[in-house]
C-alpha positions as a Markdown table, in Angstrom:
| # | Residue | x | y | z |
|---|---|---|---|---|
| 1 | Unk | 0.2 | 0.5 | 0.0 |
| 2 | Unk | 2.5 | 2.7 | 1.2 |
| 3 | Unk | 5.2 | 1.6 | -1.8 |
| 4 | Unk | 2.1 | 1.8 | -4.1 |
| 5 | Unk | 1.1 | 5.7 | -2.7 |
| 6 | Unk | 4.8 | 6.7 | -3.0 |
| 7 | Unk | 5.0 | 5.2 | -6.7 |
| 8 | Unk | 2.0 | 7.6 | -7.4 |
| 9 | Unk | 3.4 | 10.7 | -5.6 |
| 10 | Unk | 6.5 | 10.5 | -7.9 |
| 11 | Unk | 4.4 | 10.0 | -11.0 |
| 12 | Unk | 2.4 | 13.4 | -9.8 |
| 13 | Unk | 5.5 | 15.2 | -9.4 |
| 14 | Unk | 7.3 | 14.1 | -12.7 |
| 15 | Unk | 3.7 | 15.2 | -14.6 |
| 16 | Unk | 3.5 | 18.3 | -12.5 |
| 17 | Unk | 7.4 | 19.3 | -13.5 |
| 18 | Unk | 6.8 | 18.9 | -17.1 |
| 19 | Unk | 3.4 | 21.0 | -17.0 |
| 20 | Unk | 5.5 | 23.9 | -16.0 |
| 21 | Unk | 8.6 | 23.2 | -17.4 |
| 22 | Unk | 6.7 | 22.7 | -21.0 |
| 23 | Unk | 4.7 | 25.7 | -20.4 |
| 24 | Unk | 7.9 | 28.0 | -19.4 |
| 25 | Unk | 9.4 | 26.7 | -22.8 |
| 26 | Unk | 6.5 | 28.3 | -24.8 |
| 27 | Unk | 5.7 | 31.2 | -22.8 |
| 28 | Unk | 8.1 | 33.0 | -25.2 |
| 29 | Unk | 6.0 | 32.5 | -28.0 |
| 30 | Unk | 2.9 | 33.4 | -26.5 |
| 31 | Unk | 3.5 | 37.5 | -25.9 |
| 32 | Unk | 1.8 | 37.5 | -22.9 |
| 33 | Unk | 4.2 | 36.8 | -20.4 |
| 34 | Unk | 6.2 | 39.8 | -21.4 |
| 35 | Unk | 3.1 | 42.4 | -21.0 |
| 36 | Unk | 3.3 | 43.8 | -24.7 |
| 37 | Unk | 0.4 | 43.1 | -27.1 |
| 38 | Unk | -0.4 | 39.5 | -28.6 |
| 39 | Unk | 0.2 | 39.8 | -32.3 |
| 40 | Unk | -3.4 | 39.1 | -33.2 |
| 41 | Unk | -4.7 | 41.7 | -30.6 |
| 42 | Unk | -2.0 | 44.4 | -32.3 |
| 43 | Unk | -3.2 | 43.4 | -35.9 |
| 44 | Unk | -6.9 | 44.4 | -34.8 |
| 45 | Unk | -6.3 | 47.6 | -33.1 |
| 46 | Unk | -4.5 | 48.5 | -35.6 |
| 47 | Unk | -7.5 | 48.0 | -37.9 |
| 48 | Unk | -9.8 | 49.7 | -35.5 |
| 49 | Unk | -7.3 | 52.9 | -35.7 |
| 50 | Unk | -7.1 | 53.1 | -39.2 |
| 51 | Unk | -10.7 | 53.4 | -39.7 |
| 52 | Unk | -10.7 | 56.3 | -37.2 |
| 53 | Unk | -7.7 | 57.5 | -39.0 |
| 54 | Unk | -10.0 | 57.6 | -41.8 |
| 55 | Unk | -12.7 | 59.3 | -40.3 |
| 56 | Unk | -11.2 | 61.8 | -38.3 |
| 57 | Unk | -7.5 | 62.5 | -40.0 |
| 58 | Unk | -5.7 | 62.0 | -36.8 |
| 59 | Unk | -3.3 | 59.1 | -36.6 |
| 60 | Unk | -3.2 | 57.0 | -33.3 |
| 61 | Unk | -0.5 | 54.8 | -32.1 |
| 62 | Unk | 1.1 | 53.5 | -28.8 |
| 63 | Unk | 4.2 | 52.6 | -27.9 |
| 64 | Unk | 4.9 | 50.2 | -25.2 |
| 65 | Unk | 8.0 | 49.3 | -22.9 |
| 66 | Unk | 8.2 | 46.7 | -20.3 |
| 67 | Unk | 10.8 | 45.7 | -17.8 |
| 68 | Unk | 10.5 | 42.8 | -16.4 |
| 69 | Unk | 12.5 | 42.2 | -13.9 |
| 70 | Unk | 15.7 | 43.8 | -15.8 |
| 71 | Unk | 14.7 | 42.0 | -19.4 |
| 72 | Unk | 13.7 | 45.0 | -21.6 |
| 73 | Unk | 10.2 | 44.7 | -24.0 |
| 74 | Unk | 9.1 | 46.7 | -26.2 |
| 75 | Unk | 6.4 | 47.2 | -28.9 |
| 76 | Unk | 4.7 | 49.7 | -30.6 |
| 77 | Unk | 1.8 | 50.1 | -33.8 |
| 78 | Unk | -0.1 | 52.7 | -35.1 |
| 79 | Unk | -3.1 | 52.7 | -37.6 |
| 80 | Unk | -0.4 | 52.2 | -40.0 |
| 81 | Unk | 0.1 | 48.5 | -38.7 |
| 82 | Unk | 1.3 | 46.8 | -36.0 |
| 83 | Unk | 5.0 | 47.1 | -35.4 |
| 84 | Unk | 4.7 | 50.5 | -36.9 |
| 85 | Unk | 5.0 | 54.1 | -35.4 |
| 86 | Unk | 3.2 | 57.1 | -35.7 |
| 87 | Unk | 4.5 | 58.8 | -38.6 |
| 88 | Unk | 4.8 | 62.1 | -37.2 |
| 89 | Unk | 6.4 | 64.0 | -39.7 |
| 90 | Unk | 3.7 | 62.6 | -41.9 |
| 91 | Unk | 0.7 | 63.1 | -40.1 |
| 92 | Unk | -0.4 | 66.8 | -39.4 |
| 93 | Unk | -2.5 | 65.5 | -36.5 |
| 94 | Unk | -1.8 | 63.0 | -34.6 |
| 95 | Unk | -1.5 | 61.3 | -30.7 |
| 96 | Unk | 0.1 | 58.4 | -29.1 |
| 97 | Unk | -0.1 | 56.5 | -25.8 |
| 98 | Unk | 3.0 | 55.9 | -23.9 |
| 99 | Unk | 3.2 | 53.9 | -21.8 |
| 100 | Unk | 6.4 | 52.6 | -19.4 |
| 101 | Unk | 6.3 | 49.7 | -16.8 |
| 102 | Unk | 8.8 | 48.0 | -14.8 |
| 103 | Unk | 7.8 | 45.1 | -13.2 |
| 104 | Unk | 10.6 | 43.9 | -9.9 |
| 105 | Unk | 10.9 | 40.6 | -8.9 |
| 106 | Unk | 9.0 | 39.0 | -6.3 |
| 107 | Unk | 12.1 | 38.9 | -3.8 |
| 108 | Unk | 12.7 | 42.5 | -4.3 |
| 109 | Unk | 11.4 | 45.4 | -2.0 |
| 110 | Unk | 10.6 | 47.5 | -4.4 |
| 111 | Unk | 6.7 | 47.7 | -6.4 |
| 112 | Unk | 5.8 | 47.6 | -9.5 |
| 113 | Unk | 5.8 | 50.9 | -11.2 |
| 114 | Unk | 4.5 | 52.6 | -14.1 |
| 115 | Unk | 4.5 | 56.2 | -16.4 |
| 116 | Unk | 1.8 | 57.1 | -18.9 |
| 117 | Unk | 1.2 | 60.1 | -21.0 |
| 118 | Unk | -0.9 | 61.2 | -23.8 |
| 119 | Unk | 1.3 | 63.1 | -26.3 |
| 120 | Unk | 0.1 | 64.9 | -29.6 |
| 121 | Unk | 0.8 | 67.4 | -32.1 |
| 122 | Unk | -0.4 | 69.8 | -30.3 |
| 123 | Unk | -3.4 | 71.0 | -32.2 |
| 124 | Unk | -5.9 | 68.5 | -30.6 |
| 125 | Unk | -6.5 | 70.6 | -27.4 |
| 126 | Unk | -6.5 | 69.4 | -23.9 |
| 127 | Unk | -6.2 | 65.5 | -24.1 |
| 128 | Unk | -7.7 | 63.2 | -21.4 |
| 129 | Unk | -5.8 | 63.0 | -18.2 |
| 130 | Unk | -4.2 | 59.7 | -16.6 |
| 131 | Unk | -7.3 | 60.3 | -14.1 |
| 132 | Unk | -10.2 | 60.2 | -16.9 |
| 133 | Unk | -9.2 | 56.9 | -18.1 |
| 134 | Unk | -10.9 | 55.1 | -15.0 |
| 135 | Unk | -13.8 | 55.9 | -17.2 |
| 136 | Unk | -12.8 | 53.2 | -19.7 |
| 137 | Unk | -11.6 | 50.8 | -16.7 |
| 138 | Unk | -7.8 | 52.1 | -16.9 |
| 139 | Unk | -5.9 | 52.8 | -13.5 |
| 140 | Unk | -2.4 | 52.7 | -12.1 |
| 141 | Unk | -3.2 | 49.0 | -10.9 |
| 142 | Unk | -4.2 | 48.1 | -14.1 |
| 143 | Unk | -1.9 | 49.6 | -16.0 |
| 144 | Unk | 0.9 | 47.9 | -13.8 |
| 145 | Unk | -0.9 | 44.6 | -14.1 |
| 146 | Unk | -2.0 | 44.2 | -17.3 |
| 147 | Unk | -0.3 | 46.9 | -19.8 |
| 148 | Unk | -1.6 | 45.4 | -23.1 |
| 149 | Unk | -4.7 | 45.4 | -21.8 |
| 150 | Unk | -4.6 | 48.5 | -20.5 |
| 151 | Unk | -3.5 | 49.7 | -23.7 |
| 152 | Unk | -5.8 | 48.2 | -25.7 |
| 153 | Unk | -8.7 | 50.0 | -23.8 |
| 154 | Unk | -7.4 | 53.3 | -24.1 |
| 155 | Unk | -6.9 | 53.4 | -27.8 |
| 156 | Unk | -10.2 | 51.8 | -28.4 |
| 157 | Unk | -11.4 | 54.7 | -26.5 |
| 158 | Unk | -9.7 | 57.8 | -27.5 |
| 159 | Unk | -11.0 | 58.3 | -31.0 |
| 160 | Unk | -14.5 | 58.6 | -28.9 |
| 161 | Unk | -12.8 | 61.1 | -26.3 |
| 162 | Unk | -11.8 | 63.3 | -28.8 |
| 163 | Unk | -14.7 | 63.6 | -30.8 |
| 164 | Unk | -16.9 | 64.4 | -27.5 |
| 165 | Unk | -14.3 | 67.1 | -26.4 |
| 166 | Unk | -14.7 | 68.5 | -30.0 |
| 167 | Unk | -11.3 | 68.0 | -30.9 |
| 168 | Unk | -12.2 | 65.3 | -34.0 |
| 169 | Unk | -15.1 | 64.6 | -36.1 |
| 170 | Unk | -17.8 | 62.1 | -35.1 |
| 171 | Unk | -17.1 | 58.7 | -35.3 |
| 172 | Unk | -19.3 | 56.9 | -38.2 |
| 173 | Unk | -22.2 | 54.7 | -36.4 |
| 174 | Unk | -20.9 | 51.3 | -35.6 |
| 175 | Unk | -22.5 | 48.3 | -37.6 |
| 176 | Unk | -24.3 | 45.6 | -35.8 |
| 177 | Unk | -21.4 | 43.4 | -37.0 |
| 178 | Unk | -18.4 | 44.6 | -35.7 |
| 179 | Unk | -14.7 | 43.7 | -37.3 |
| 180 | Unk | -12.9 | 44.2 | -34.2 |
| 181 | Unk | -11.6 | 41.0 | -32.3 |
| 182 | Unk | -9.8 | 42.3 | -29.5 |
| 183 | Unk | -9.1 | 40.4 | -26.8 |
| 184 | Unk | -7.7 | 41.5 | -23.7 |
| 185 | Unk | -4.5 | 39.4 | -22.5 |
| 186 | Unk | -4.5 | 37.4 | -19.2 |
| 187 | Unk | -3.4 | 39.2 | -16.2 |
| 188 | Unk | 0.7 | 39.9 | -16.5 |
| 189 | Unk | 3.0 | 40.0 | -13.5 |
| 190 | Unk | 6.3 | 41.0 | -12.4 |
| 191 | Unk | 8.1 | 37.8 | -12.2 |
| 192 | Unk | 7.4 | 34.0 | -13.7 |
| 193 | Unk | 4.9 | 33.1 | -11.3 |
| 194 | Unk | 2.5 | 35.5 | -12.6 |
| 195 | Unk | 3.3 | 34.4 | -16.1 |
| 196 | Unk | 3.2 | 30.8 | -15.1 |
| 197 | Unk | -0.3 | 30.9 | -13.1 |
| 198 | Unk | -2.4 | 28.7 | -14.3 |
| 199 | Unk | 0.2 | 25.8 | -14.9 |
| 200 | Unk | 1.3 | 26.4 | -11.4 |
| 201 | Unk | -2.0 | 26.1 | -9.9 |
| 202 | Unk | -3.1 | 22.7 | -11.8 |
| 203 | Unk | 1.0 | 21.5 | -10.5 |
| 204 | Unk | -0.6 | 22.3 | -6.9 |
| 205 | Unk | -3.9 | 20.8 | -7.4 |
| 206 | Unk | -2.0 | 17.3 | -8.4 |
| 207 | Unk | 0.2 | 17.4 | -5.9 |
| 208 | Unk | -2.7 | 18.0 | -3.2 |
| 209 | Unk | -4.7 | 14.9 | -5.3 |
| 210 | Unk | -0.9 | 12.9 | -4.1 |
| 211 | Unk | -1.3 | 14.4 | -0.5 |
| 212 | Unk | -5.0 | 12.9 | 0.2 |
| 213 | Unk | -4.5 | 9.4 | -1.5 |
| 214 | Unk | -1.3 | 9.2 | 0.9 |
| 215 | Unk | -4.1 | 9.9 | 3.8 |
| 216 | Unk | -6.4 | 7.9 | 2.7 |
| 217 | Unk | -3.9 | 5.1 | 2.4 |
| 218 | Unk | -2.4 | 5.2 | 6.1 |
| 219 | Unk | -6.3 | 5.7 | 7.2 |
| 220 | Unk | -7.2 | 2.5 | 5.7 |
| 221 | Unk | -4.1 | 1.0 | 7.0 |
| 222 | Unk | -4.6 | 1.7 | 10.6 |
| 223 | Unk | -8.4 | 0.8 | 10.0 |
| 224 | Unk | -7.0 | -2.8 | 8.9 |
| 225 | Unk | -5.0 | -3.0 | 11.7 |
| 226 | Unk | -7.9 | -2.1 | 14.1 |
| 227 | Unk | -9.9 | -4.6 | 13.0 |
| 228 | Unk | -7.3 | -7.7 | 13.4 |
| 229 | Unk | -7.8 | -9.2 | 17.1 |
| 230 | Unk | -5.7 | -8.1 | 19.5 |
| 231 | Unk | -2.6 | -10.5 | 20.8 |
| 232 | Unk | -0.8 | -10.4 | 23.8 |
| 233 | Unk | 3.4 | -10.1 | 23.8 |
| 234 | Unk | 4.3 | -13.8 | 22.7 |
| 235 | Unk | 1.1 | -15.3 | 21.9 |
| 236 | Unk | 1.2 | -17.0 | 18.3 |
| 237 | Unk | -2.0 | -16.8 | 16.1 |
| 238 | Unk | -3.9 | -19.9 | 16.1 |
| 239 | Unk | -2.4 | -22.7 | 13.5 |
| 240 | Unk | -5.6 | -25.1 | 12.3 |
| 241 | Unk | -5.3 | -28.7 | 13.6 |
| 242 | Unk | -2.6 | -31.2 | 12.4 |
| 243 | Unk | -3.2 | -35.2 | 11.8 |
| 244 | Unk | -5.9 | -37.4 | 9.9 |
| 245 | Unk | -8.9 | -35.9 | 9.3 |
| 246 | Unk | -11.9 | -36.9 | 11.2 |
| 247 | Unk | -14.6 | -39.0 | 10.2 |
| 248 | Unk | -17.8 | -37.5 | 9.3 |
| 249 | Unk | -20.9 | -38.8 | 11.8 |
| 250 | Unk | -22.7 | -41.1 | 9.2 |
| 251 | Unk | -26.0 | -40.3 | 8.1 |
| 252 | Unk | -29.4 | -42.1 | 8.3 |
| 253 | Unk | -31.3 | -44.4 | 11.0 |
| 254 | Unk | -29.0 | -45.2 | 14.4 |
| 255 | Unk | -26.9 | -48.7 | 14.0 |
| 256 | Unk | -28.0 | -51.2 | 17.1 |
| 257 | Unk | -24.9 | -51.8 | 19.6 |
| 258 | Unk | -23.2 | -55.4 | 18.4 |
| 259 | Unk | -24.2 | -58.3 | 20.9 |
| 260 | Unk | -22.6 | -59.2 | 23.6 |
| 261 | Unk | -20.7 | -62.3 | 24.7 |
| 262 | Unk | -22.6 | -65.2 | 25.8 |
| 263 | Unk | -19.6 | -66.5 | 28.4 |
| 264 | Unk | -20.2 | -62.9 | 29.9 |
| 265 | Unk | -23.9 | -63.1 | 30.6 |
| 266 | Unk | -24.9 | -63.3 | 34.2 |
| 267 | Unk | -26.3 | -66.8 | 35.3 |
| 268 | Unk | -29.9 | -67.1 | 35.6 |
| 269 | Unk | -31.9 | -67.0 | 38.6 |
| 270 | Unk | -32.9 | -69.9 | 40.8 |
| 271 | Unk | -30.6 | -72.5 | 42.5 |
| 272 | Unk | -27.2 | -72.8 | 40.5 |
| 273 | Unk | -25.9 | -77.1 | 39.8 |
| 274 | Unk | -22.6 | -77.5 | 41.4 |
| 275 | Unk | -19.9 | -77.1 | 39.9 |
| 276 | Unk | -17.4 | -80.3 | 39.3 |
| 277 | Unk | -15.0 | -80.5 | 41.4 |
| 278 | Unk | -11.2 | -81.1 | 39.4 |
| 279 | Unk | -9.6 | -84.7 | 40.2 |
| 280 | Unk | -7.4 | -85.0 | 42.8 |
| 281 | Unk | -4.0 | -86.9 | 42.4 |
| 282 | Unk | -3.6 | -90.1 | 44.3 |
| 283 | Unk | -2.2 | -89.9 | 47.8 |
């Protein structure tokens, strides 16, 4: 029982380590552990910004930098496409959302930090302040925890915000079948734990299940030992009786006892004849 439980624990631990390591190996291709936009999200956002540019004559773009415990990551995009910065010299009117995030290691005493600004060509009037971005769900905390998702939220809302301020033409009415497929990336963080959170939780669940199996095995073993009769010190368990097998009782009517020996019968009642004396030798 115990040996089987130990083998099961080893298998679970091996599988858990494999899950976490395989996710770590593939996380570099996902684009979510570095804080930058996914390629699909960046393309969808650039498409939406291109529509706003065509309607308002304003170029929109983003400049996102994330320092993940000393590892620098940088990504840009605009209405011209993902990976293309705003052409400030070619656009008469433009606005860019700059975000700079620093993630510190979990062991560091320093907290994560961020700075975010909206800069423009100067002819768009007063731009929305960072505090006003709370209307679209963006705060200092969301910028730190999820810079990619916050960047998407600000850029998607910025053309409408400028239109409401009178700095840009109104946007055309949205159709019932939107073409934007922007998805907010999952929560990011400052270390490997946040990047591998899903697989780490799976590994913890597997280990907890293995621990429950160990407890169940130990309790079952104790219940089995308690069920055995208690024996005193030095008392050996009973052994089966040795020797020839005993005859089983015969079934059927009772058998009468055998007849008695006639020489052993008692004398009949009444006077008995004298017994002859044995002959005497001559004198």
